[in-house]
Coordinates of C-alpha atoms and ligand atoms in Angstrom, one line a residue:
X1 CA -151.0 -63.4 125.9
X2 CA -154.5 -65.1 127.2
X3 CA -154.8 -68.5 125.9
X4 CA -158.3 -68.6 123.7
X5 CA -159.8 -72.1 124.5
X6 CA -162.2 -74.2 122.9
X7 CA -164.6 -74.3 121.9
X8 CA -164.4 -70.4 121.2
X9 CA -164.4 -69.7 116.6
X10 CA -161.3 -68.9 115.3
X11 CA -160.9 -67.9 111.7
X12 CA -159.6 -67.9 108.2
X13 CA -159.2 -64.7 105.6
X14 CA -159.3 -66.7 102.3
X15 CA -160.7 -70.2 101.7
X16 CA -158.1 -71.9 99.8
X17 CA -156.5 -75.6 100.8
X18 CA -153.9 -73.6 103.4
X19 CA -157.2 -72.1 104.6
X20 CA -158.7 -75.6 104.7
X21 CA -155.9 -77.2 106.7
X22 CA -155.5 -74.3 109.1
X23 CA -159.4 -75.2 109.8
X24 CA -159.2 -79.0 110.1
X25 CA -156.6 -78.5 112.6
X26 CA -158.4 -76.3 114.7
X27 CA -161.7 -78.4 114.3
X28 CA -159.9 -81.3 115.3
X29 CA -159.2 -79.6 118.3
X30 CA -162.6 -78.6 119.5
X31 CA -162.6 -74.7 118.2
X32 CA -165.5 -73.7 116.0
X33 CA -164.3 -72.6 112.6
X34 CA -164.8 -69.3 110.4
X35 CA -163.8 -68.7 106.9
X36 CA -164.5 -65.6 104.9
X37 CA -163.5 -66.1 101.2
X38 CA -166.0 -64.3 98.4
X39 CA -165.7 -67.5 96.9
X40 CA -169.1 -70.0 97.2
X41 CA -167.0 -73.0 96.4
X42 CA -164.2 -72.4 98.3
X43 CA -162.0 -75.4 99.8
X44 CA -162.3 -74.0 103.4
X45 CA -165.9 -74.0 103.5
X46 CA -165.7 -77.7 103.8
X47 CA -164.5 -77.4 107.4
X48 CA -165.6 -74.4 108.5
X49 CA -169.3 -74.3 110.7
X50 CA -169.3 -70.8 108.7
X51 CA -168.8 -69.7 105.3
X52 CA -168.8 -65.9 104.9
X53 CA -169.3 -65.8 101.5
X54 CA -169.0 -62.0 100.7
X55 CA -166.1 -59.6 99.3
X56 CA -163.4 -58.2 101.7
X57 CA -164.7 -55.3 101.8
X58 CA -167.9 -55.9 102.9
X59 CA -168.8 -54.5 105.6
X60 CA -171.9 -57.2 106.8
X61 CA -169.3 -59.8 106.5
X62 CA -166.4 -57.5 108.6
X63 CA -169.4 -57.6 111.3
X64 CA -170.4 -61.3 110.9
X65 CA -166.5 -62.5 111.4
X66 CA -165.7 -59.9 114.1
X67 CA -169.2 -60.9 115.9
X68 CA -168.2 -64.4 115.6
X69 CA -164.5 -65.2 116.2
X70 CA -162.1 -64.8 119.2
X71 CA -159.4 -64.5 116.9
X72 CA -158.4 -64.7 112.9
X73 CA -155.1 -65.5 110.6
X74 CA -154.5 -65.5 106.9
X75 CA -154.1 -68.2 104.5
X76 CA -152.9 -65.5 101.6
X77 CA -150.5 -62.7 101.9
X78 CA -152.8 -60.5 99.4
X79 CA -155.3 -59.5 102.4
X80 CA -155.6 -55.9 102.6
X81 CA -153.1 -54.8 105.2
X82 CA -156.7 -51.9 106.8
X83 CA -158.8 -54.8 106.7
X84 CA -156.2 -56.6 109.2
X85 CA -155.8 -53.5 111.0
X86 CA -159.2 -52.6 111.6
X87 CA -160.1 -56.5 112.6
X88 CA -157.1 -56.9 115.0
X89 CA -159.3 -53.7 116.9
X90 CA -162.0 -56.1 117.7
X91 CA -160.1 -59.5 117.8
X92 CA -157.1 -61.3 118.2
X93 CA -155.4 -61.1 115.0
X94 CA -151.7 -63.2 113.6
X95 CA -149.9 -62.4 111.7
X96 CA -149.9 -58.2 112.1
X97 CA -151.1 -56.3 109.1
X98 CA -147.3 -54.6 109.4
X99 CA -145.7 -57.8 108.7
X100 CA -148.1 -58.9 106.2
X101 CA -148.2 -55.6 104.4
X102 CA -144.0 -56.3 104.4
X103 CA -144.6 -59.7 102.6
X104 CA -147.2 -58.9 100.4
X105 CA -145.1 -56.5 98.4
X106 CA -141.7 -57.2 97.0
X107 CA -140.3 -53.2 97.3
X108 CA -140.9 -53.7 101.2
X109 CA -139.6 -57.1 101.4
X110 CA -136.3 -56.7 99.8
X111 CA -135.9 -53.4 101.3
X112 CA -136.4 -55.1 104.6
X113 CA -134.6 -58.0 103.9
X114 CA -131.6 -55.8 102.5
X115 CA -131.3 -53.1 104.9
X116 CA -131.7 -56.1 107.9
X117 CA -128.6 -57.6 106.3
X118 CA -129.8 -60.7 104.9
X119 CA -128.2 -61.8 101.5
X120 CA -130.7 -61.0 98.6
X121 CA -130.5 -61.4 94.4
X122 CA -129.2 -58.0 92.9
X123 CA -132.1 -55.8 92.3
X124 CA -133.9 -53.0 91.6
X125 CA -136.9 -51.1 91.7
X126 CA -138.9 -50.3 88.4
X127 CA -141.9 -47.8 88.5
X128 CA -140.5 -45.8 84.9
X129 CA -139.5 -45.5 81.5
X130 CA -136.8 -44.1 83.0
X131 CA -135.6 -46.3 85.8
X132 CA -136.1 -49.3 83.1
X133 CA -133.3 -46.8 80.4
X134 CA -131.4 -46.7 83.6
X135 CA -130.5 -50.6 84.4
X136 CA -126.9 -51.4 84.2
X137 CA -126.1 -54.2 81.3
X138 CA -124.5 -56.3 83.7
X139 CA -128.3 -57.2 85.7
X140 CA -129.2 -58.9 82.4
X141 CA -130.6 -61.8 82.3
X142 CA -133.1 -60.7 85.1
X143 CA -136.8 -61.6 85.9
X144 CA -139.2 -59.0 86.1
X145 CA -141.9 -59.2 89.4
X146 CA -145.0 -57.1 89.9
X147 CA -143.9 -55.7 93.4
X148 CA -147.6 -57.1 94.7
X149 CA -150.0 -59.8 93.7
X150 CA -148.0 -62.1 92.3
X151 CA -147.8 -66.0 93.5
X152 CA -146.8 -69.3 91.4
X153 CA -144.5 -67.4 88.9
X154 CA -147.4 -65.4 88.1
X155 CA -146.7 -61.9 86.9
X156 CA -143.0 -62.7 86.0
X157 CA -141.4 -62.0 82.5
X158 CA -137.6 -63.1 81.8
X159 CA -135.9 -60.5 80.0
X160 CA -132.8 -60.4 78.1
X161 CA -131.6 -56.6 77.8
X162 CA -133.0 -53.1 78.3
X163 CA -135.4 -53.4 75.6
X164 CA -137.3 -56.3 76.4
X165 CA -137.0 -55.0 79.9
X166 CA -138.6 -51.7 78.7
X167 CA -141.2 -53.9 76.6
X168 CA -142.3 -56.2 79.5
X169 CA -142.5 -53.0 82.2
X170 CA -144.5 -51.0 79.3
X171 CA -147.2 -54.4 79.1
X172 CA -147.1 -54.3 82.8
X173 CA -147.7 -50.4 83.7
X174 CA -147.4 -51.6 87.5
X175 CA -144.7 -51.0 90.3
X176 CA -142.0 -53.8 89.7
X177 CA -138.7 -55.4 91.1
X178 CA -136.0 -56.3 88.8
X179 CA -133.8 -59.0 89.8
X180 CA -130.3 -60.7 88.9
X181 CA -131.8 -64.1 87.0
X182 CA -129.3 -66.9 88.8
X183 CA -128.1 -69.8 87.6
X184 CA -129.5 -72.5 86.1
X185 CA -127.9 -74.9 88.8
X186 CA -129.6 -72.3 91.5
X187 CA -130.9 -75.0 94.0
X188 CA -134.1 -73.8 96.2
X189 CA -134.8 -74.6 99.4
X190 CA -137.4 -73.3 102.3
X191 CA -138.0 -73.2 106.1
X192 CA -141.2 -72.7 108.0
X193 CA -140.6 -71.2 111.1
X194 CA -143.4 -70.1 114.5
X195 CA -143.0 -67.6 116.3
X196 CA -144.8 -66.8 119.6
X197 CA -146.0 -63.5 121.2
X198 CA -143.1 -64.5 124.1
X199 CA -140.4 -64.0 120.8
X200 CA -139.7 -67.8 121.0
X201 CA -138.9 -69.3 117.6
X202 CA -140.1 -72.9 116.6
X203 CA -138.4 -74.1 113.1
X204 CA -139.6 -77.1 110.7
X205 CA -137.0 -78.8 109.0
X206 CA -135.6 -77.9 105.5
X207 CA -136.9 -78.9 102.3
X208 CA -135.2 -78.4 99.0
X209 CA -137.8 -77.4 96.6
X210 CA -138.5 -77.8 92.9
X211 CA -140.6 -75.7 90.6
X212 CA -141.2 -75.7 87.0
X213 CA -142.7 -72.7 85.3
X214 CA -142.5 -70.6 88.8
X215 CA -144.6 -73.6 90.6
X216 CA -143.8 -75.8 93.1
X217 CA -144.1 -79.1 92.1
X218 CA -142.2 -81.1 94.4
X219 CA -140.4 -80.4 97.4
X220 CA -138.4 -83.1 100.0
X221 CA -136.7 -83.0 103.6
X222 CA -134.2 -84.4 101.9
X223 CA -131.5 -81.7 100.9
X224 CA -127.9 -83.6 99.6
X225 CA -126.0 -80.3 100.8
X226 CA -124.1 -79.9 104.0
X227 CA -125.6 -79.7 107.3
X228 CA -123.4 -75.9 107.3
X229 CA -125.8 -74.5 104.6
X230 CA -129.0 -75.9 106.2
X231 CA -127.6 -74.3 109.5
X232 CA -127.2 -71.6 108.6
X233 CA -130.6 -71.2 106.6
X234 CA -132.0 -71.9 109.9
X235 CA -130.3 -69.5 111.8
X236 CA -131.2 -67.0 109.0
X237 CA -135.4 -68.2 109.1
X238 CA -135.0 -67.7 113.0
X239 CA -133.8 -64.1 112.7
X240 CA -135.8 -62.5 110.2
X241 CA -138.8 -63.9 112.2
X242 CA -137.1 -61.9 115.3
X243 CA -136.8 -58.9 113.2
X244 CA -139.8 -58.9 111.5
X245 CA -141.1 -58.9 115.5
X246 CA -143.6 -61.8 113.8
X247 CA -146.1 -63.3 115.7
X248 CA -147.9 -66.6 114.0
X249 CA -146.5 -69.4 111.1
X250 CA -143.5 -67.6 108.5
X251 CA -142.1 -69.6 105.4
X252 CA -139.0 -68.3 104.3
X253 CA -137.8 -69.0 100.2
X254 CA -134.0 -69.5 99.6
X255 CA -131.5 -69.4 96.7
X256 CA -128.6 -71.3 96.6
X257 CA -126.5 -70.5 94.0
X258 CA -122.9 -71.5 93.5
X259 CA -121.9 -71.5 97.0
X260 CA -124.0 -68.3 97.8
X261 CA -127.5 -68.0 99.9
X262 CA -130.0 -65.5 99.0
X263 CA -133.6 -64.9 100.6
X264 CA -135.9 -64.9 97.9
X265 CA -138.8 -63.8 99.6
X266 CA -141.1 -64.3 102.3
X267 CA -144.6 -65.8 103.2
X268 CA -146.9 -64.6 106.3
X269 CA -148.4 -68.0 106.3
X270 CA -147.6 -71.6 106.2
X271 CA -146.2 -73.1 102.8
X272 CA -146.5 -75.3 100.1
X273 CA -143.1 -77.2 100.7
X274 CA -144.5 -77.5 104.7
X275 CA -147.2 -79.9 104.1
X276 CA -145.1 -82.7 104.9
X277 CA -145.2 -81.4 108.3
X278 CA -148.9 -83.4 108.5
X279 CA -147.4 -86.5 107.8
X280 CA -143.6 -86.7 109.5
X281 CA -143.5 -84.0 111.9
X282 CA -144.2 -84.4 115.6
X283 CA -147.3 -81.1 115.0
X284 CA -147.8 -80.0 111.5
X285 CA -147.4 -76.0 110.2
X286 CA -151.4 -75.8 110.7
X287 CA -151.3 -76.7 114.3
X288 CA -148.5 -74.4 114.9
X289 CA -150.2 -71.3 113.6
X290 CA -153.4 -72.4 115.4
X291 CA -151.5 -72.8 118.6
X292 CA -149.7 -69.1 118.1
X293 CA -152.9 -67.6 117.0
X294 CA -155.0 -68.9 120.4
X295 CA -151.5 -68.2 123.0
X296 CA -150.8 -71.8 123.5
X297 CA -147.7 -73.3 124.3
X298 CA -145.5 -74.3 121.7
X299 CA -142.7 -76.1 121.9
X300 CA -139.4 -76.9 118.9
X301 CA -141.4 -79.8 116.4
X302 CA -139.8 -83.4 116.2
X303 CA -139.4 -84.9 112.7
X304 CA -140.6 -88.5 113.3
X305 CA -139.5 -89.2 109.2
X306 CA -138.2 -87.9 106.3
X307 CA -140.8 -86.7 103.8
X308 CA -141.0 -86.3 100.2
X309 CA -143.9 -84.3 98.2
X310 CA -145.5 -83.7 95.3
X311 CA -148.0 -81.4 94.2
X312 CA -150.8 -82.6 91.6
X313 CA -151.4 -79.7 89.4
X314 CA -154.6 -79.3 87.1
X315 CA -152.0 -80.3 84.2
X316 CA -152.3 -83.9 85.5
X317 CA -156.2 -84.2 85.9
X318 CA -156.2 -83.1 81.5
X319 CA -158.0 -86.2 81.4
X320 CA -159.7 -86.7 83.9
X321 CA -159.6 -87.8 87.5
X322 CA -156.3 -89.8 87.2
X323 CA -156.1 -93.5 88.6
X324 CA -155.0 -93.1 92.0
X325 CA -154.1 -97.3 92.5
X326 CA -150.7 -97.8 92.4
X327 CA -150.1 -94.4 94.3
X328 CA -152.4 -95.4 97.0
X329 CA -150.8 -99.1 97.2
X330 CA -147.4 -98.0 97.8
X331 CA -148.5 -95.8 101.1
X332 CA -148.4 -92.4 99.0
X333 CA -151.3 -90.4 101.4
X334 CA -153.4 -88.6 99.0
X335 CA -154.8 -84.8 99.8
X336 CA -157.4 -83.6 97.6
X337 CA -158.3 -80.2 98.1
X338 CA -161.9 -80.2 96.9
X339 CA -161.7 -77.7 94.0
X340 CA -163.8 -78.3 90.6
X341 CA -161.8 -76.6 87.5
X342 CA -158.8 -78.4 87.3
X343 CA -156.9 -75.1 85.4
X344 CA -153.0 -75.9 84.2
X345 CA -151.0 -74.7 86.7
X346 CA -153.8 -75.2 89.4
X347 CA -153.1 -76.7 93.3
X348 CA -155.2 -79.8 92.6
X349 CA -153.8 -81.6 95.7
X350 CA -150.7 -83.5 96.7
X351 CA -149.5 -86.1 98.0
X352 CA -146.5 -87.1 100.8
X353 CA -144.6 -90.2 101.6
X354 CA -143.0 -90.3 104.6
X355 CA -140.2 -92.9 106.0
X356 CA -136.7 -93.9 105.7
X357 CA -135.3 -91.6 102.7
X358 CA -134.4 -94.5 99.9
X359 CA -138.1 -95.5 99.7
X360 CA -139.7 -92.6 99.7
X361 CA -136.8 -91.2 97.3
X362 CA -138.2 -94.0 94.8
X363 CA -141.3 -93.4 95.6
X364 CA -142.1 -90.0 94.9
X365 CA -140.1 -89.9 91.7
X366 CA -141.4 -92.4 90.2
X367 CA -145.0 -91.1 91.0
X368 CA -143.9 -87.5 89.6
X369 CA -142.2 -89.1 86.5
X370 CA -145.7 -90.6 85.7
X371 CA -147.8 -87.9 86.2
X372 CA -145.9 -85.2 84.6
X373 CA -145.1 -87.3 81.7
X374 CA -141.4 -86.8 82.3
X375 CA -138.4 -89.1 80.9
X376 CA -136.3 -88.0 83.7
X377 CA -135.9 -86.1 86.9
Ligands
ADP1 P1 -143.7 -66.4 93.6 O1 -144.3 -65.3 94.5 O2 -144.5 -66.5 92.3 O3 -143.5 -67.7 94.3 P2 -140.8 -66.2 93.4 O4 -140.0 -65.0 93.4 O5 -140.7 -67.2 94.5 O6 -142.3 -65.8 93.1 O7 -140.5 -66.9 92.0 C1 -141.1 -68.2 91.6 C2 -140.0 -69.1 91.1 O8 -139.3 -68.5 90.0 C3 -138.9 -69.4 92.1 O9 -139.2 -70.4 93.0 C4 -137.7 -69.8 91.2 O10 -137.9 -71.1 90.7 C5 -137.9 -68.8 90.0 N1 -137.1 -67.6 90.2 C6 -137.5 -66.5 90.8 N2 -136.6 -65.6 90.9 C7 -135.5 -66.1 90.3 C8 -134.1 -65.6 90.1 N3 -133.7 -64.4 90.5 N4 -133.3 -66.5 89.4 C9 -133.7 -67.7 89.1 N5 -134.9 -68.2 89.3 C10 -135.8 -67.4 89.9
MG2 MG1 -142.0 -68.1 95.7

């Protein structure tokens, strides 16, 4: 693969903070930065020397982007998979609409994931009245996805037994997945992987996640398991990259669940739970799917420190702009992502500490105690 130098444009479908950071690190670098998000006040447009600020199917703004960069990624999986198709004619394009079109939909995923071998949650497909009549008792509890658009826990409906199955499928009318709910001592973890045009694989570090209400909120590189399980979730990230023939920045979701690892599901981007990787890592997640995208050399990412990190949802900013003081005086680093309507459930921000584990351990839980109001852990 040619190596696209600066200061040639490279750019961004969708303008979010992923978008933003994925464009800071290429600016930093010398490239000349694109983003094409319908959105006026999108994140990205902050670093980008153009904002396309037109819908993706325009096609002014398909000529405008292909006119002006060398070569494009994603910062959302919900792209249409023609637009990515038709773009990669003119330019260089990472990740392939194949691959993206795999992620963006649960059906393909977990058929890919399942007939590839990888461990996944019991499931099954819903599209009926009848395939909902048709679920065995022994699935129940089980969560109920939209097979596409869904992100943060969004479009997700817990449900008991066949009837409230029926029920939820019935409100949604939409192509679903039902899964096996696990237990409520399921631990999640994740791992951001590269992978280059040559097949090489590049691998971040584990972080153990936690979400409430289907959103991240705070994530760490800090597992308490044994080095076998993150092993082997590694060696499992590195694979389905190699199967997936992927070429660009892959998160991968896990389950672990009473001694058992399942792939929950898979992102054609960086991740959330990877932004640590800007503060502790050797190159963060940004650079390394700026590097893929424009052929450079890549090599395995060092972790300088352990990181800890937690998101600041729009549930926090309920009154206002909170007092950032004591966060900012015990070496918390602060990202703001530059987006007005602080919603409930919104990506407001986060922030990271990053050093020896016992510090930023008591750090970052006391800061998340505090700003989600929360007695305990
Ligand atoms: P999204 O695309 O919204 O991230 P996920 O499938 O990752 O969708 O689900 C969001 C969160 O909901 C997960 O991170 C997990 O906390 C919870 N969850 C999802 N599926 C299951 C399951 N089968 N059992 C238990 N919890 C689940
Ligand atoms: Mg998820």
């Amino acid at each position: 693969m040619s190596v696209i130098f600066p200061p040639a444009a490279v750019g961004v479908l969708g303008g979010g903070q992923l978008g933003r950071f994925f464009l800071q690190s290429a600016r930093r670098q010398g490239y000349r930065t694109v983003v094409w998000d319908p959105d006026p006040m999108c994140p990205a447009r902050m670093d980008s020397d153009v904002h396309i600020c037109l819908p993706y199917d325009s096609s002014d703004a398909f000529k405008e982007f292909s006119n002006l960069c060398k070569a494009a990624t994603i910062e959302f999986e919900n792209v249409p998979s023609l637009l990515l198709s038709s773009l990669s004619s003119k330019l260089r394009v990472s990740p392939s609409a194949n691959a993206v079109e795999i992620c963006s939909n649960r059906i393909l995923e977990k058929s890919f994931l399942k007939s590839n071998g990888f461990p996944v949650v019991d499931y099954c497909e819903i599209s009926s009245e009848e395939d909902c009549r048709l679920v065995p008792s022994s699935m129940f509890p089980a969560i109920l996805k939209t097979a596409r658009m869904g992100y943060d826990g969004r479009g997700q409906f817990t449900v008991l037994d066949s009837s409230a199955l029926l029920e939820a499928w019935l409100s949604l009318g939409v192509e679903c997945v039902l899964e096996k709910r696990l237990s409520s001592e399921m631990i999640e973890f994740s791992v951001v992987t590269g992978r280059l045009d040559s097949g090489q694989v590049v691998l971040f570090p584990v972080t153990r996640n936690l979400h409430r209400g289907g959103i991240l909120c705070y994530s760490s590189t800090i597992c308490n398991i044994d080095n076998d399980v993150t092993d082997q979730l590694c060696h499992i990230a590195s694979l389905i990259a190699q199967r997936l023939y992927y070429v660009g920045v892959l998160s991968i979701e896990f389950f672990y669940d009473r001694s058992k690892l399942y792939v929950n599901e898979m992102a054609p981007r960086p991740h959330n739970t990877g932004h640590y990787t800007m503060d502790a890592m050797s190159y963060s997640q940004f650079d390394c799917q700026q590097k893929i995208l424009c052929g450079l050399e890549v090599f395995q990412p060092r972790k300088l420190n352990d990181a800890a990190m937690v998101n600041l949802l729009g549930d926090g900013f309920s009154n206002g702009v909170p007092d950032w003081s004591s966060l900012l005086n015990s070496g918390g680093r602060l990202y703001i992502y530059g987006k007005y309507d602080a919603r409930p459930g919104r990506k407001m921000g986060h922030v990271t500490w990053s050093g020896v584990p016992e510090y930023i351990l008591d750090a970052s839980i006391e800061f998340y105690r505090d700003f989600y109001n929360l007695e305990d852990r």
